[in-house]
Amino acid sequence: MKTSARIAAGLLLALLLAVACDSRTTHSPGTTPSAGQIDRARLLAANSEPQSWLTAGRDFGKSHYSPLTQINKDNVRSVGFAWEYQTHTNRGLQATPIVVDGVMYTSGVAGRVYALDAATGKELWSFDPQVDGQVSRKACCDIVNRGVAVWRGKVYVAALDGRLFALDAGSGAILWQTDTVIDHARGYTSTGAPEIAGSNIVIGNAGGEYDARGYISAYNLDDGSLSWRFFTVPGDPRKPFEHPELELAARTWDPASRWELGLGAPVWDGMVYDPALDLLYIATGNALPWSQGKRSPAGGDNLFACSVLAINATTGRMAWYYQEVPADQWDYDSNAPMILADLTIGGQKRAVLMHAPKNGFFYVFDRKTGEVISAKNFVPVNWTKGLDPKTFKPIIDREAVDYAGTPKAVYPWGGGAHGWAPMAYSTQTGLVYLPVTEGANILFDATDRIERRPALTNSVTSSIALGAFRSMPPANLPARIKTALAAPDLTRNVPHKGLRSYLDAWDPVRQQRVWRVEMANLFDRGGVLAVGSGLVAQGNMAGLLNFHDATNGALLHSIDTGSSIVAAPMTYSIGTEQYLAVMASVGGGPLSFNPPPDSAAFKRGNLGRVLVFKLGGGETPKPALLPPVAPTPQPPPLSASADEIARGASLFAQNCSRCHANVSTRGSTPDLRRMSAATHAAFEQIVLKGALRPRGMPQWDDVLSESDTQAIHAHLISLGWEAFRQESEQRSGTSPAR
Ligand code: CA
């Protein structure tokens, strides 16, 4: 061991920017026996208590619409700060809080739970599931959590590691807990809000880029015993099918499919339950690996990936399904949140399910039968030539978007036309308000390697957002890929060459856009709230909470919060006062690791906050501006060969780049071009021995050898020198020797 490597990990903690994971534990100052008393009758009558917000989307249909009217178009300019609660974390917050009987329940990083006095923000109790930092290795898109469920005195939450907890709503004490992960040797995490369905609480998981086989589990609400489990893709065909639906699904897979990879289709978000029909609606993610030739070589639709399914909540049997993307190869997860509503279509009142997933189509289903009433693309698409007019089955344009053999430009991009961020349906205007992104991905397979990497990413396919690719050509690609990427006709079938985001108002009956507001930042695609007084609220990366006129999109008011926002706002009232709340801090995908320079997260950090506003409120306190970015420190001498550096770059891309993109100088994980001398000295200790595991940096000795780690280190030193030289040149026009 190098002498310098013996530097104590404790010193390093102070030297490094690191993942914040506060060490506070559960505490229960007192119990409120009547807390959290939501039940079926109360939920069905949600409109009779507009002061409450009873599910992640307020009502059982998850409309994200509130009938409250005190804050309206005329007085919205006077809406200001009421109170805040700080979570002492710096990773993404995506949950929509629940408010019932004066108490706010919400979730944070890795499944922490907070119970707050909804009038003052005073903490009543908090809960930390104490997730091992090693689990973050299995999280594709930050260690987020999208909410709790509250039911008959219990608060349910799924921790990142897949443990499902039932907490006492009055005290936060654990009433029961169960491990929902069937195989910890695979890349399973839970990030979605659990859903109350009949007498069960249901949770799925994430892992569609890892080696997960998707499923949901239903547990008895009272004691946590397993009621049933539903898999979304078939398992190893040498074993019996776990339930009959898998026999149907298996016919759409090559018998020689890569079963050992799990095949994906996880249910990581987007569940909603209709009590009248006793049907739970789930939506599934992409199949794995992305490239169908590597997954199910003979083709097939690959059910039930990228589908909406209706499951009987009592029996666990499927009532209907519709596959939104047959034979997906483009990361078109269908997990976007769904909304149940009653729409008048052709003079008839229809009980519908509305869905606007990544694939760019807005669907209206009859939620009893699964009939597609209508479907229309809300952004340009090039993956399909259109939908069959009778069956609504997409006609895949394979020539345009099948990237087997050569890169293809695919539209929408893999981030999706619309992802996890909640849309809102206003019964007042009859419109759906949704965050939309338009853009293309270049997809290609740079390698044919498909040996399973247990509990690690197995998606194999490379994807590059079109705008980013043109300015930053990737290194270390095979010559045939480089040539294909340089071909001028690669993007000929792409409607727009850049990425752009919008807030859209969509008429779900006429299937047409009513208005659109372009966002300042590509990543302004946060969740949406619609309010009965004709307002639509949405936060953004710059830290503004914006209020739009629901009828025409006009911006009526903007509150500068000093914190980047991706979560959906919600509203409630206590006594005579209407409040509006939102969780602030960015995360999801690479966002919290690389906040854009014009974002509040870049300027002021990514401190987690619950922010609450009211009429006549004051100016919102902002986190202090961060000091200017210090110059890149001079890296140690680079002695490795070019081949070794290239090997390190490839290992880094495979294992490290999800959390360390090294393109922003600020984020919730360190920019490794800017490592200090002490960090360089302790590099192997950190990567292989877990020196920073308590702070959320996983240990890698089960994946990487000492020589792998040295190659990665060489790659980072090389990147560091590049940044250091560039800065030096900018300062003086001279280049220091390396
Ligand atoms: Ca995915």
XYZ file of C-alpha atoms and ligand atoms in Angstrom, residues 208-209 268 286 290 331 333 358, ligand 1:
9
model
C -34.832 -2.074 -16.185
C -31.269 -1.074 -16.991
C -41.106 1.648 -10.941
C -38.513 -0.984 -20.950
C -32.610 -2.553 -24.981
C -35.949 2.847 -23.456
C -40.677 3.015 -20.269
C -42.290 8.350 -22.916
Ca -35.537 2.795 -18.568
